[in-house]
Coordinates of C-alpha atoms in Angstrom, one line a residue:
Chain A
X172 CA 18.4 13.7 -17.4
X173 CA 18.7 10.2 -18.9
X174 CA 16.4 9.4 -21.8
X175 CA 13.5 7.2 -21.0
X176 CA 12.9 4.6 -23.7
X177 CA 9.7 5.5 -25.4
X178 CA 7.8 2.2 -25.8
X179 CA 5.1 2.1 -28.5
X180 CA 1.8 2.7 -26.9
X181 CA -0.6 -0.2 -26.5
X182 CA -3.5 -0.1 -29.0
X183 CA -6.9 1.1 -27.7
X184 CA -9.0 -1.4 -29.6
X185 CA -8.7 -4.5 -27.3
X186 CA -9.9 -2.4 -24.3
X187 CA -12.8 -0.9 -26.2
X188 CA -13.9 -4.3 -27.5
X189 CA -13.7 -5.7 -23.9
X190 CA -15.8 -2.8 -22.6
X191 CA -18.4 -3.3 -25.4
X192 CA -18.7 -7.0 -24.9
X193 CA -18.9 -6.7 -21.1
X194 CA -21.7 -4.1 -21.5
X195 CA -23.7 -6.3 -23.9
X196 CA -23.3 -9.3 -21.5
X197 CA -24.3 -7.2 -18.5
X198 CA -27.4 -6.0 -20.2
X199 CA -28.4 -9.5 -21.2
X200 CA -27.8 -10.8 -17.7
X201 CA -29.8 -8.1 -16.1
X202 CA -32.6 -8.5 -18.6
X203 CA -33.3 -12.2 -18.3
X204 CA -35.5 -13.4 -15.6
X205 CA -36.0 -17.2 -16.1
X206 CA -33.7 -19.2 -14.0
X207 CA -32.5 -21.7 -16.6
X208 CA -31.6 -18.7 -18.9
X209 CA -29.8 -17.0 -16.1
X210 CA -27.8 -20.1 -15.3
X211 CA -27.1 -20.7 -19.0
X212 CA -25.9 -17.1 -19.4
X213 CA -23.6 -17.3 -16.3
X214 CA -22.1 -20.6 -17.6
X215 CA -21.6 -19.0 -21.0
X216 CA -19.8 -16.0 -19.3
X217 CA -17.5 -18.1 -17.3
X218 CA -16.6 -20.3 -20.3
X219 CA -16.1 -17.2 -22.5
X220 CA -13.7 -15.7 -19.9
X221 CA -11.8 -19.0 -19.5
X222 CA -11.5 -19.4 -23.3
X223 CA -10.3 -15.8 -23.7
X224 CA -7.8 -16.5 -20.9
X225 CA -6.4 -19.6 -22.5
X226 CA -6.3 -18.0 -26.0
X227 CA -4.2 -15.1 -24.5
X228 CA -6.8 -12.6 -25.6
X229 CA -6.9 -11.0 -22.2
X230 CA -3.3 -9.8 -22.2
X231 CA -3.8 -7.2 -24.9
X232 CA -6.9 -6.0 -23.0
X233 CA -4.8 -5.7 -19.8
X234 CA -2.2 -3.8 -21.7
X235 CA -4.6 -1.3 -23.2
X236 CA -6.2 -0.7 -19.8
X237 CA -2.8 -0.2 -18.2
X238 CA -1.6 2.3 -20.7
X239 CA -4.8 4.0 -22.0
X240 CA -6.6 4.1 -18.7
X241 CA -7.9 7.7 -19.1
X242 CA -9.7 7.0 -22.4
X243 CA -10.9 3.6 -21.4
X244 CA -12.3 4.9 -18.1
X245 CA -14.4 7.3 -20.1
X246 CA -15.6 4.4 -22.2
X247 CA -16.5 2.5 -19.1
X248 CA -18.5 5.4 -17.7
X249 CA -20.3 5.6 -21.1
X250 CA -21.0 1.9 -21.0
X251 CA -22.5 2.3 -17.5
X252 CA -24.7 5.1 -18.8
X253 CA -25.8 2.8 -21.8
X254 CA -26.8 0.1 -19.3
X255 CA -28.7 2.6 -17.2
X256 CA -30.5 4.1 -20.3
X257 CA -31.4 0.6 -21.5
X258 CA -33.2 -0.1 -18.2
X259 CA -34.5 3.5 -17.8
X260 CA -37.9 2.5 -16.6
X261 CA -36.9 -0.6 -14.6
X262 CA -36.9 0.2 -10.8
X263 CA -35.5 -3.2 -9.8
X264 CA -32.5 -3.3 -12.2
X265 CA -31.6 0.4 -11.6
X266 CA -31.7 -0.1 -7.8
X267 CA -29.4 -3.1 -8.2
X268 CA -27.1 -1.1 -10.4
X269 CA -26.9 1.8 -7.9
X270 CA -26.3 -0.7 -5.1
X271 CA -23.3 -2.1 -7.1
X272 CA -21.9 1.5 -7.6
X273 CA -22.2 2.4 -4.0
X274 CA -20.7 -0.9 -2.7
X275 CA -17.9 -0.3 -5.1
X276 CA -17.3 3.2 -3.6
X277 CA -17.3 1.7 -0.1
X278 CA -15.0 -1.1 -1.0
X279 CA -12.6 1.4 -2.7
X280 CA -12.5 3.1 0.7
X281 CA -11.7 -0.2 2.4
X282 CA -9.1 -0.7 -0.2
X283 CA -7.2 2.4 1.0
X284 CA -7.1 1.0 4.5
X285 CA -6.6 -2.7 3.9
X286 CA -5.1 -2.8 0.4
X287 CA -2.6 0.0 0.8
X288 CA -1.9 0.6 4.4
X289 CA -2.6 -2.9 5.5
X290 CA -4.9 -1.9 8.3
X291 CA -7.5 -4.7 8.5
X292 CA -11.0 -3.3 8.9
X293 CA -13.7 -5.8 9.5
X294 CA -16.2 -3.1 10.3
X295 CA -16.7 -1.7 6.8
X296 CA -20.5 -2.2 7.0
X297 CA -20.6 -0.4 10.4
X298 CA -19.0 2.8 8.9
X299 CA -21.4 2.4 5.9
X300 CA -24.2 2.2 8.5
X301 CA -23.0 5.3 10.3
X302 CA -23.3 7.2 7.0
X303 CA -26.8 5.8 6.4
X304 CA -28.0 6.6 9.9
X305 CA -26.6 10.1 9.5
X306 CA -28.8 10.8 6.5
X307 CA -31.8 9.1 8.3
X308 CA -31.4 11.5 11.3
X309 CA -30.5 14.6 9.4
X310 CA -33.2 14.2 6.7
X311 CA -35.8 13.5 9.3
X312 CA -35.1 16.2 11.9
X313 CA -33.2 18.9 10.1
X314 CA -33.2 20.9 6.8
X315 CA -29.5 20.4 6.1
X316 CA -29.0 20.4 2.3
X317 CA -28.7 16.8 1.2
X318 CA -25.3 17.1 -0.5
X319 CA -24.0 18.4 2.8
X320 CA -25.6 15.5 4.5
X321 CA -23.5 13.2 2.4
X322 CA -20.3 15.0 3.5
X323 CA -21.5 14.9 7.2
X324 CA -22.1 11.2 6.9
X325 CA -18.5 10.6 5.7
X326 CA -17.1 13.0 8.3
X327 CA -19.0 11.2 11.1
X328 CA -17.8 7.8 9.9
X329 CA -14.3 9.1 9.9
X330 CA -14.7 10.7 13.4
X331 CA -16.3 7.7 15.0
X332 CA -13.6 5.6 13.3
X333 CA -11.0 7.7 15.0
X334 CA -12.1 6.3 18.3
X335 CA -10.6 3.0 17.1
X336 CA -7.3 4.6 16.2
X337 CA -5.6 4.1 19.5
X338 CA -6.2 0.4 19.7
X339 CA -5.6 -0.1 16.0
X340 CA -2.2 1.7 16.2
X341 CA -1.2 -0.3 19.2
X342 CA -2.0 -3.6 17.8
X343 CA -0.9 -5.4 14.6
X344 CA -2.4 -7.7 12.1
X345 CA -5.0 -10.1 13.5
X346 CA -5.3 -8.2 16.8
X347 CA -6.2 -4.9 15.0
X348 CA -8.8 -6.9 13.1
X349 CA -10.3 -8.1 16.3
X350 CA -10.6 -4.5 17.5
X351 CA -12.7 -3.7 14.4
X352 CA -14.8 -6.8 14.8
X353 CA -15.6 -5.8 18.4
X354 CA -16.5 -2.3 17.2
X355 CA -18.9 -3.8 14.6
X356 CA -20.7 -5.8 17.3
X357 CA -20.8 -2.8 19.7
X358 CA -22.3 -0.5 17.1
X359 CA -25.0 -2.9 16.1
X360 CA -26.0 -3.4 19.8
X361 CA -25.9 0.4 20.3
X362 CA -28.3 0.9 17.3
X363 CA -30.6 -1.8 18.5
X364 CA -31.1 -0.4 22.1
X365 CA -31.2 3.2 21.0
X366 CA -34.8 4.4 20.8
X367 CA -34.0 7.7 19.2
X368 CA -32.5 5.9 16.3
X369 CA -35.5 3.6 15.9
X370 CA -34.2 0.6 17.8
X371 CA -34.2 -2.7 16.0
X372 CA -37.0 -1.5 13.7
X373 CA -34.7 1.2 12.3
X374 CA -35.8 4.4 10.6
X375 CA -37.3 5.8 7.4
X376 CA -34.9 7.9 5.3
X377 CA -36.4 10.7 3.3
X378 CA -35.2 10.7 -0.3
X379 CA -32.7 13.1 -1.7
X380 CA -33.5 16.4 -3.2
X381 CA -31.2 19.0 -4.6
X382 CA -32.4 22.6 -5.2
X383 CA -36.0 21.5 -5.3
X384 CA -35.3 18.5 -7.7
X385 CA -36.7 15.5 -5.8
X386 CA -34.8 12.4 -6.5
X387 CA -37.7 10.2 -5.5
X388 CA -40.1 11.2 -8.3
X389 CA -40.2 9.6 -11.7
X390 CA -39.6 12.1 -14.5
X391 CA -40.0 12.3 -18.3
X392 CA -37.5 13.0 -21.0
X393 CA -39.5 13.8 -24.1
X394 CA -42.5 11.5 -23.8
X395 CA -40.5 8.6 -22.2
X396 CA -41.1 7.9 -18.5
X397 CA -37.9 7.5 -16.5
X398 CA -37.5 5.6 -13.2
X399 CA -36.5 7.9 -10.3
X400 CA -33.6 5.6 -9.6
X401 CA -31.9 7.3 -12.7
X402 CA -31.3 10.3 -10.4
X403 CA -29.5 8.1 -7.9
X404 CA -27.6 6.4 -10.7
X405 CA -26.2 9.8 -11.9
X406 CA -25.1 10.9 -8.4
X407 CA -23.7 7.4 -7.5
X408 CA -21.8 7.3 -10.8
X409 CA -20.3 10.8 -10.0
X410 CA -19.3 9.6 -6.5
X411 CA -17.7 6.4 -8.0
X412 CA -15.7 8.4 -10.5
X413 CA -14.5 10.8 -7.9
X414 CA -13.5 8.0 -5.6
X415 CA -11.8 6.1 -8.3
X416 CA -9.7 9.1 -9.3
X417 CA -8.8 9.8 -5.6
X418 CA -7.7 6.2 -5.1
X419 CA -5.7 6.2 -8.3
X420 CA -3.9 9.4 -7.5
X421 CA -3.2 8.2 -4.0
X422 CA -1.7 5.0 -5.3
X423 CA 0.4 6.8 -7.9
X424 CA 2.0 9.2 -5.5
X425 CA 4.6 9.2 -2.7
X426 CA 1.8 8.6 -0.3
X427 CA 0.8 5.4 -2.1
X428 CA 4.4 4.3 -1.8
X429 CA 4.5 5.2 1.9
X430 CA 1.4 3.1 2.6
X431 CA 2.8 0.1 0.7
X432 CA 6.1 0.4 2.5
X433 CA 4.4 0.4 5.9
X434 CA 2.2 -2.6 5.0
X435 CA 5.1 -4.6 3.8
X436 CA 7.7 -3.9 6.5
X437 CA 7.1 -1.5 9.4
X438 CA 10.6 -1.8 10.8
X439 CA 12.4 -1.1 7.5
X440 CA 9.9 1.8 6.8
X441 CA 10.7 3.5 10.1
X442 CA 14.4 3.1 9.4
X443 CA 13.8 5.3 6.4
X444 CA 12.0 8.0 8.2
X445 CA 8.4 7.0 7.6
X446 CA 5.9 8.1 10.2
X447 CA 4.0 4.8 10.7
X448 CA 1.2 6.4 12.8
X449 CA 0.7 9.3 10.5
X450 CA 0.1 7.2 7.4
X451 CA -2.0 4.6 9.2
X452 CA -4.2 7.3 10.5
X453 CA -4.4 9.0 7.1
X454 CA -5.5 5.8 5.4
X455 CA -8.0 4.8 8.1
X456 CA -9.6 8.2 8.3
X457 CA -9.7 8.7 4.6
X458 CA -11.0 5.2 4.0
X459 CA -13.8 5.5 6.6
X460 CA -14.8 8.9 5.1
X461 CA -15.3 7.3 1.7
X462 CA -17.2 4.4 3.2
X463 CA -19.4 6.8 5.2
X464 CA -20.1 8.9 2.2
X465 CA -21.3 5.9 0.2
X466 CA -23.4 4.8 3.2
X467 CA -25.1 8.2 3.5
X468 CA -26.1 8.1 -0.1
X469 CA -27.2 4.4 0.1
X470 CA -29.4 5.3 3.1
X471 CA -31.3 7.8 0.9
X472 CA -31.5 5.4 -2.0
X473 CA -32.9 2.6 0.1
X474 CA -35.2 4.9 2.1
X475 CA -34.8 2.8 5.2
X476 CA -32.1 1.9 7.7
X477 CA -32.0 -0.8 10.3
X478 CA -29.3 -2.3 12.5
X479 CA -29.6 -5.6 10.7
X480 CA -28.5 -4.1 7.4
X481 CA -25.0 -3.3 8.8
X482 CA -23.8 -6.4 10.5
X483 CA -20.4 -8.1 10.6
X484 CA -21.6 -10.4 7.8
X485 CA -22.1 -7.4 5.6
X486 CA -18.6 -6.2 6.4
X487 CA -17.3 -9.6 5.3
X488 CA -19.0 -9.1 1.9
X489 CA -16.9 -6.0 1.4
X490 CA -13.8 -7.9 2.4
X491 CA -14.7 -10.7 0.0
X492 CA -15.2 -8.2 -2.8
X493 CA -11.7 -6.9 -2.2
X494 CA -10.2 -10.4 -2.1
X495 CA -12.1 -11.5 -5.2
X496 CA -11.2 -8.4 -7.2
X497 CA -7.5 -8.2 -6.3
X498 CA -6.4 -6.3 -3.3
X499 CA -5.1 -2.9 -4.3
X500 CA -6.5 -2.8 -7.8
X501 CA -9.5 -0.4 -8.1
X502 CA -10.6 -2.0 -11.4
X503 CA -10.7 -5.3 -9.6
X504 CA -12.9 -3.8 -7.0
X505 CA -15.4 -2.6 -9.6
X506 CA -15.6 -5.9 -11.4
X507 CA -15.8 -7.9 -8.2
X508 CA -18.6 -5.8 -6.9
X509 CA -20.7 -6.6 -9.9
X510 CA -20.1 -10.3 -9.4
X511 CA -20.7 -10.3 -5.7
X512 CA -23.8 -8.1 -5.7
X513 CA -25.5 -9.1 -8.9
X514 CA -25.0 -12.8 -8.8
X515 CA -27.2 -13.6 -5.7
X516 CA -29.9 -11.2 -7.0
X517 CA -30.2 -13.0 -10.3
X518 CA -29.8 -16.5 -9.0
X519 CA -32.9 -16.5 -6.8
X520 CA -32.3 -20.2 -6.0
X521 CA -29.2 -19.3 -4.0
X522 CA -30.4 -16.2 -2.3
X523 CA -30.9 -18.0 0.9
X524 CA -27.4 -19.3 0.8
X525 CA -25.7 -16.1 -0.3
X526 CA -23.3 -16.0 2.6
X527 CA -22.3 -19.6 1.8
X528 CA -21.6 -18.4 -1.7
X529 CA -19.4 -15.6 -0.4
X530 CA -17.4 -18.0 1.8
X531 CA -17.0 -20.3 -1.1
X532 CA -15.8 -17.4 -3.4
X533 CA -13.2 -16.4 -0.8
X534 CA -11.9 -20.0 -0.4
X535 CA -11.8 -20.6 -4.1
X536 CA -10.0 -17.3 -4.8
X537 CA -7.4 -17.9 -2.1
X538 CA -6.8 -21.4 -3.4
X539 CA -6.5 -20.8 -7.1
X540 CA -5.9 -17.1 -7.6
X541 CA -4.6 -15.7 -4.3
X542 CA -4.0 -12.3 -5.9
X543 CA -7.6 -12.0 -7.0
X544 CA -9.2 -11.9 -10.5
X545 CA -7.3 -8.8 -11.5
X546 CA -4.0 -8.8 -9.6
X547 CA -2.6 -5.4 -8.8
X548 CA 0.1 -4.4 -11.2
X549 CA 3.4 -2.8 -10.2
X550 CA 3.0 0.9 -9.6
X551 CA 3.5 3.2 -12.6
X552 CA 3.4 6.8 -11.6
X553 CA 2.5 8.1 -15.1
X554 CA 1.6 5.0 -17.2
X555 CA 1.3 5.3 -20.9
X556 CA 3.5 8.4 -21.1
X557 CA 7.1 8.6 -20.0
X558 CA 8.1 6.1 -17.3
Chain B
X25 CA 38.9 15.8 17.5
X26 CA 35.3 15.9 16.4
X27 CA 33.6 12.6 15.8
X28 CA 30.8 11.9 13.4
X29 CA 29.5 9.1 15.6
X30 CA 30.5 8.7 19.2
X31 CA 29.2 5.9 21.5
X32 CA 30.1 6.1 25.1
X33 CA 29.6 3.2 27.6
X34 CA 26.8 1.8 25.4
X35 CA 25.0 -1.1 27.1
X36 CA 22.1 -3.2 25.9
X37 CA 20.8 -6.4 27.6
X38 CA 18.4 -9.1 26.4
X39 CA 17.3 -10.7 29.6
X40 CA 20.4 -12.1 31.2
X41 CA 22.5 -11.7 28.0
X42 CA 24.6 -8.5 27.7
X43 CA 24.7 -7.9 24.0
X44 CA 26.6 -4.6 24.3
X45 CA 28.7 -4.2 27.4
X46 CA 29.9 -0.6 28.1
X47 CA 31.1 -0.1 24.6
X48 CA 33.1 2.9 23.5
X49 CA 33.2 3.4 19.7
X50 CA 34.0 6.5 17.8
X51 CA 34.0 7.2 14.1
X52 CA 35.6 10.2 12.4
X53 CA 34.2 11.7 9.2
X54 CA 35.1 10.1 5.9
X55 CA 36.5 6.9 7.4
X56 CA 35.6 3.3 6.7
X57 CA 35.4 1.3 9.8
X58 CA 35.1 -2.5 9.9
X59 CA 33.1 -3.9 12.8
X60 CA 34.1 -7.5 13.3
X61 CA 33.8 -10.2 15.8
X62 CA 32.4 -13.7 16.2
X63 CA 28.7 -14.5 15.8
X64 CA 26.7 -13.0 18.6
X65 CA 29.3 -10.5 19.6
X66 CA 26.9 -7.6 19.3
X67 CA 27.7 -6.1 15.9
X68 CA 24.1 -6.0 14.6
X69 CA 22.8 -5.0 18.0
X70 CA 25.1 -2.0 17.8
X71 CA 23.5 -1.0 14.5
X72 CA 20.1 -1.6 15.9
X73 CA 20.7 0.6 19.0
X74 CA 22.2 3.4 16.9
X75 CA 19.3 3.4 14.5
X76 CA 16.8 3.4 17.3
X77 CA 15.3 0.0 16.7
X78 CA 16.4 -1.1 20.2
X79 CA 16.7 1.3 23.2
X80 CA 20.0 1.5 25.1
X81 CA 20.2 0.4 28.7
X82 CA 23.1 2.6 29.5
X83 CA 25.6 5.0 27.9
X84 CA 25.0 7.5 25.1
X85 CA 25.3 7.8 21.3
X86 CA 26.1 11.2 19.7
X87 CA 25.8 11.7 16.0
X88 CA 27.0 14.9 14.3
X89 CA 27.0 16.7 17.6
X90 CA 23.5 15.7 18.6
X91 CA 22.5 13.2 21.2
X92 CA 20.6 10.4 19.5
X93 CA 20.6 7.9 22.4
X94 CA 16.8 7.9 22.7
X95 CA 16.0 9.0 19.2
X96 CA 13.5 7.1 17.1
X97 CA 14.5 5.3 13.9
X98 CA 12.8 8.1 12.0
X99 CA 14.8 10.8 13.8
X100 CA 18.1 8.9 13.2
X101 CA 17.3 8.6 9.5
X102 CA 16.5 12.3 9.3
X103 CA 19.7 13.1 11.1
X104 CA 21.6 11.5 8.2
X105 CA 22.1 7.8 9.1
X106 CA 21.1 5.1 6.5
X107 CA 21.5 1.4 6.9
X108 CA 21.2 -2.0 5.2
X109 CA 20.0 -5.1 6.9
X110 CA 21.7 -8.4 7.4
X111 CA 18.7 -10.3 6.0
X112 CA 17.6 -8.3 3.0
X113 CA 14.5 -6.2 3.8
X114 CA 13.3 -5.0 0.5
X115 CA 9.6 -4.7 -0.3
X116 CA 9.5 -7.6 -2.8
X117 CA 6.2 -6.9 -4.6
X118 CA 7.3 -3.3 -5.3
X119 CA 9.4 -2.2 -8.2
X120 CA 13.1 -1.4 -8.1
X121 CA 12.3 2.3 -8.4
X122 CA 9.8 2.1 -5.5
X123 CA 12.3 0.4 -3.3
X124 CA 14.9 3.0 -3.9
X125 CA 12.4 5.8 -3.3
X126 CA 11.5 4.5 0.1
X127 CA 15.1 5.4 1.1
X128 CA 14.6 8.9 -0.3
X129 CA 11.7 9.7 2.0
X130 CA 13.1 12.8 3.5
X131 CA 13.7 14.4 0.1
X132 CA 10.2 13.8 -1.2
X133 CA 7.2 16.1 -0.6
X134 CA 4.8 14.1 1.6
X135 CA 2.0 16.7 1.6
X136 CA -1.5 15.3 0.9
X137 CA -2.5 18.3 -1.2
X138 CA 0.8 18.2 -3.2
X139 CA 0.5 14.4 -3.9
X140 CA -3.2 14.3 -4.7
X141 CA -4.0 17.6 -6.4
X142 CA -0.8 19.3 -7.7
X143 CA 0.0 16.5 -10.2
X144 CA 2.0 18.8 -12.5
X145 CA 4.4 19.7 -9.7
X146 CA 4.4 16.1 -8.5
X147 CA 5.4 15.0 -12.0
X148 CA 8.4 17.4 -12.0
X149 CA 9.5 16.1 -8.6
X150 CA 9.0 12.5 -9.9
X151 CA 11.2 13.1 -12.9
X152 CA 14.1 14.6 -10.9
X153 CA 14.1 11.7 -8.5
X154 CA 13.7 9.2 -11.3
X155 CA 16.8 10.6 -12.9
X156 CA 18.7 10.5 -9.6
X157 CA 17.7 6.9 -9.0
X158 CA 18.8 5.9 -12.4
X159 CA 22.1 7.6 -12.1
X160 CA 22.8 5.9 -8.8
X161 CA 21.8 2.4 -9.9
X162 CA 23.9 2.7 -13.1
X163 CA 27.0 2.9 -10.9
X164 CA 26.1 -0.6 -9.6
X165 CA 24.5 -2.3 -12.6
X166 CA 23.4 -0.4 -15.7
X167 CA 21.2 -3.4 -16.6
X168 CA 18.9 -2.6 -13.6
X169 CA 18.4 1.0 -14.8
X170 CA 16.5 -0.4 -17.7
X171 CA 14.2 -2.4 -15.4
X172 CA 13.2 0.2 -12.9
X173 CA 9.5 -0.7 -13.0
X174 CA 9.9 -4.4 -12.5
X175 CA 9.2 -6.1 -9.1
X176 CA 12.2 -6.8 -7.0
X177 CA 10.8 -10.3 -6.2
X178 CA 12.2 -11.8 -9.4
X179 CA 15.8 -10.6 -9.0
X180 CA 18.8 -12.6 -7.8
X181 CA 20.4 -11.9 -4.4
X182 CA 23.2 -9.7 -5.7
X183 CA 20.8 -7.4 -7.5
X184 CA 18.7 -7.2 -4.3
X185 CA 21.8 -6.1 -2.4
X186 CA 22.6 -3.5 -4.9
X187 CA 19.1 -2.1 -4.7
X188 CA 19.2 -2.2 -0.9
X189 CA 22.5 -0.2 -1.0
X190 CA 21.0 2.3 -3.5
X191 CA 18.0 2.7 -1.1
X192 CA 20.4 3.5 1.7
X193 CA 22.5 5.9 -0.5
X194 CA 19.8 7.8 -2.5
X195 CA 19.2 10.3 0.3
X196 CA 22.9 11.1 0.5
X197 CA 23.4 10.2 4.2
X198 CA 26.4 11.2 6.2
X199 CA 26.8 7.8 7.7
X200 CA 26.1 4.4 6.0
X201 CA 25.8 1.3 8.2
X202 CA 26.3 -1.9 6.1
X203 CA 25.3 -5.0 7.9
X204 CA 27.0 -8.0 6.2
X205 CA 26.6 -7.0 2.6
X206 CA 28.3 -10.2 1.4
X207 CA 25.8 -12.5 3.1
X208 CA 24.3 -15.0 0.6
X209 CA 26.7 -14.0 -2.2
X210 CA 29.7 -15.5 -3.8
X211 CA 33.2 -14.2 -3.4
X212 CA 33.3 -12.6 -6.8
X213 CA 29.9 -11.0 -6.4
X214 CA 31.0 -9.5 -3.0
X215 CA 34.2 -8.0 -4.6
X216 CA 32.1 -6.5 -7.4
X217 CA 29.7 -5.0 -4.9
X218 CA 32.4 -3.5 -2.7
X219 CA 34.1 -1.9 -5.7
X220 CA 30.8 -0.3 -6.6
X221 CA 30.4 1.0 -3.0
X222 CA 33.9 2.5 -3.1
X223 CA 33.0 4.1 -6.4
X224 CA 30.0 5.8 -4.8
X225 CA 32.2 6.9 -2.0
X226 CA 34.5 8.5 -4.5
X227 CA 31.6 10.5 -5.9
X228 CA 30.4 11.5 -2.4
X229 CA 33.5 12.3 -0.3
X230 CA 31.4 13.1 2.7
X231 CA 30.3 9.6 3.2
X232 CA 31.4 7.7 6.2
X233 CA 30.9 3.9 6.4
X234 CA 30.7 1.4 9.2
X235 CA 30.6 -2.2 7.8
X236 CA 29.9 -5.4 9.6
X237 CA 31.5 -8.3 7.7
X238 CA 32.8 -11.8 8.1
X239 CA 34.7 -11.8 4.8
X240 CA 38.2 -10.7 6.1
X241 CA 39.7 -10.2 2.7
X242 CA 37.1 -7.5 2.1
X243 CA 37.6 -5.9 5.5
X244 CA 41.4 -5.8 4.9
X245 CA 41.0 -4.2 1.5
X246 CA 38.5 -1.4 2.2
X247 CA 38.7 -0.4 5.9
X248 CA 40.8 2.3 7.4
X249 CA 40.4 0.9 10.9
X250 CA 38.8 -2.1 12.6
X251 CA 36.9 -2.5 15.8
X252 CA 36.7 -6.1 17.2
X253 CA 33.8 -7.1 19.4
X254 CA 33.5 -10.1 21.6
X255 CA 30.5 -10.7 24.0
X256 CA 29.5 -7.0 23.5
X257 CA 32.9 -5.7 24.6
X258 CA 35.6 -4.1 22.4
X259 CA 38.6 -6.3 22.5
X260 CA 40.8 -4.6 19.9
X261 CA 41.0 -1.6 17.7
X262 CA 43.3 -0.5 14.9
X263 CA 44.2 -1.1 11.3
X264 CA 43.3 -4.6 10.1
X265 CA 46.9 -5.9 9.9
X266 CA 47.3 -5.0 13.5
X267 CA 44.1 -6.5 14.9
X268 CA 44.5 -9.6 12.8
X269 CA 47.6 -10.6 14.7
X270 CA 46.2 -9.6 18.1
X271 CA 46.2 -12.5 20.5
X272 CA 42.9 -11.7 22.1
X273 CA 41.2 -11.4 18.6
X274 CA 42.6 -14.8 17.6
X275 CA 41.4 -16.3 20.8
X276 CA 37.9 -14.9 20.2
X277 CA 37.7 -16.3 16.8
X278 CA 39.5 -19.6 17.3
X279 CA 39.1 -20.3 21.0
X280 CA 41.8 -20.7 23.6
X281 CA 44.1 -23.7 23.3

């Protein structure tokens, strides 16, 4: 076996510093309320990133994340816990944080479909909604354990998504996208006219409880009162970690390679024995499962589902997160979800115009940084170590 | 005599154009066949019909004793036929290693469980195949073996051709179909590339090659036998020196006086 050149490993420090600074910044941004302060902080953040970019401080950060991903992921999880602990009694901020985490999970699912296999899915929010409605119905009418409800939510999203497989496999590119748009419109109409599912008013969703531990009650650690959203933070964080590892392993395997090959050139791929249908189905089903799983949990977090929460416009938000972050890069998805979800919440002045903002983001990204904020690097199967 | 590839009465039409017209073409194991003819004479169409990209409208193709006339591209690859494309069809954003591994599909474990969960076993399989890819590309250009994880997009044409040929060779096919390997390259580069291909063939004596090419010096040097097509029909067959002086062949290339 030929020797692989052992490159010196990138230092850990730049990555750790970046995580620490981002955490401090995020805490500051989430804590301030006054609009001038928020705007000032945002401007400071943008300038800081641009300065770091032009001073080439971001390259060492990128290298340490590329080669020391395992350790730095642990630091990132720790940082998220620090943020959550800092806001331990703040319902609003914790709900926002949990929303970010679950949108990130859903967009990672979309990333498997769109980013790797190239199957355009403009019905992300619909599959998210299928998951949420599953928990609404099951928590109201049955005593199915709630962790199982999450799995059923994912499975139902994957199953209902399978109805689209035939048209999606028989069409390509834009036409497959149209199929999913049609599905999104159909599902919303179906939910609106269906009285069992609450019609346009939607349904209440009972909160989660596992082994008698109710997620919707505040609790105390020592003498300190904790917001009940901390419960949801913990389980959402676990879900995000699991999904992240899944997406990473998928990318760094022969299957990730198969999906890329199919996205880039179907004809060449089939000339080298790839089963196009098998991999498109795998990606679509797996992606929808992940989206449905996140949706089922989100339904319980929000306590309420309605057809208007899962529209085509919401699907576009997921797609814009993917475009902004960098298609195919899970780190990009996480960073972009923070930007897209937190920004309109903090900038109350633009809340009415949030869809305008998303449209603007997509246009600006496509014009100036078509590969997203964090472009996907070339695949390394075992980064850091050999090869 | 047993043929590795045997096409009988093969016909393919595109609307009113008959791209392959009742073509008989046979290839015996270990030979190098040059498939020549003017532009639009059906050479690439022949490759596309054999590899299942186009269906045949008549006739049959047998490979290694099995009928592959209606086989899909996938099945033809699994039977042991690899090809390159006239217009390079590499996946440009992917690395050199990734592109070569696409050609190795049938020798990689594609199981979901294996790929996602059994990472230790996956790593072993990865290392075996990484070594194989390096060994292969070192035959063509040792410099590229040091750059296995760089995207193909930044490489010059000759390196892309080398990678494309490595992609076709990595799975150790029985039959290699080369579609104009010299397209877009200089004379010297082409010569270098062909020497490398012959070197690979010396390593793997079971390899049979059909090559479509316009560079006649190359055809003369490496082929055992030539088949000349014109308007989808075979107009001559035999060693290069013989077909080169054939009157019909000269008319096909130069026109009738």
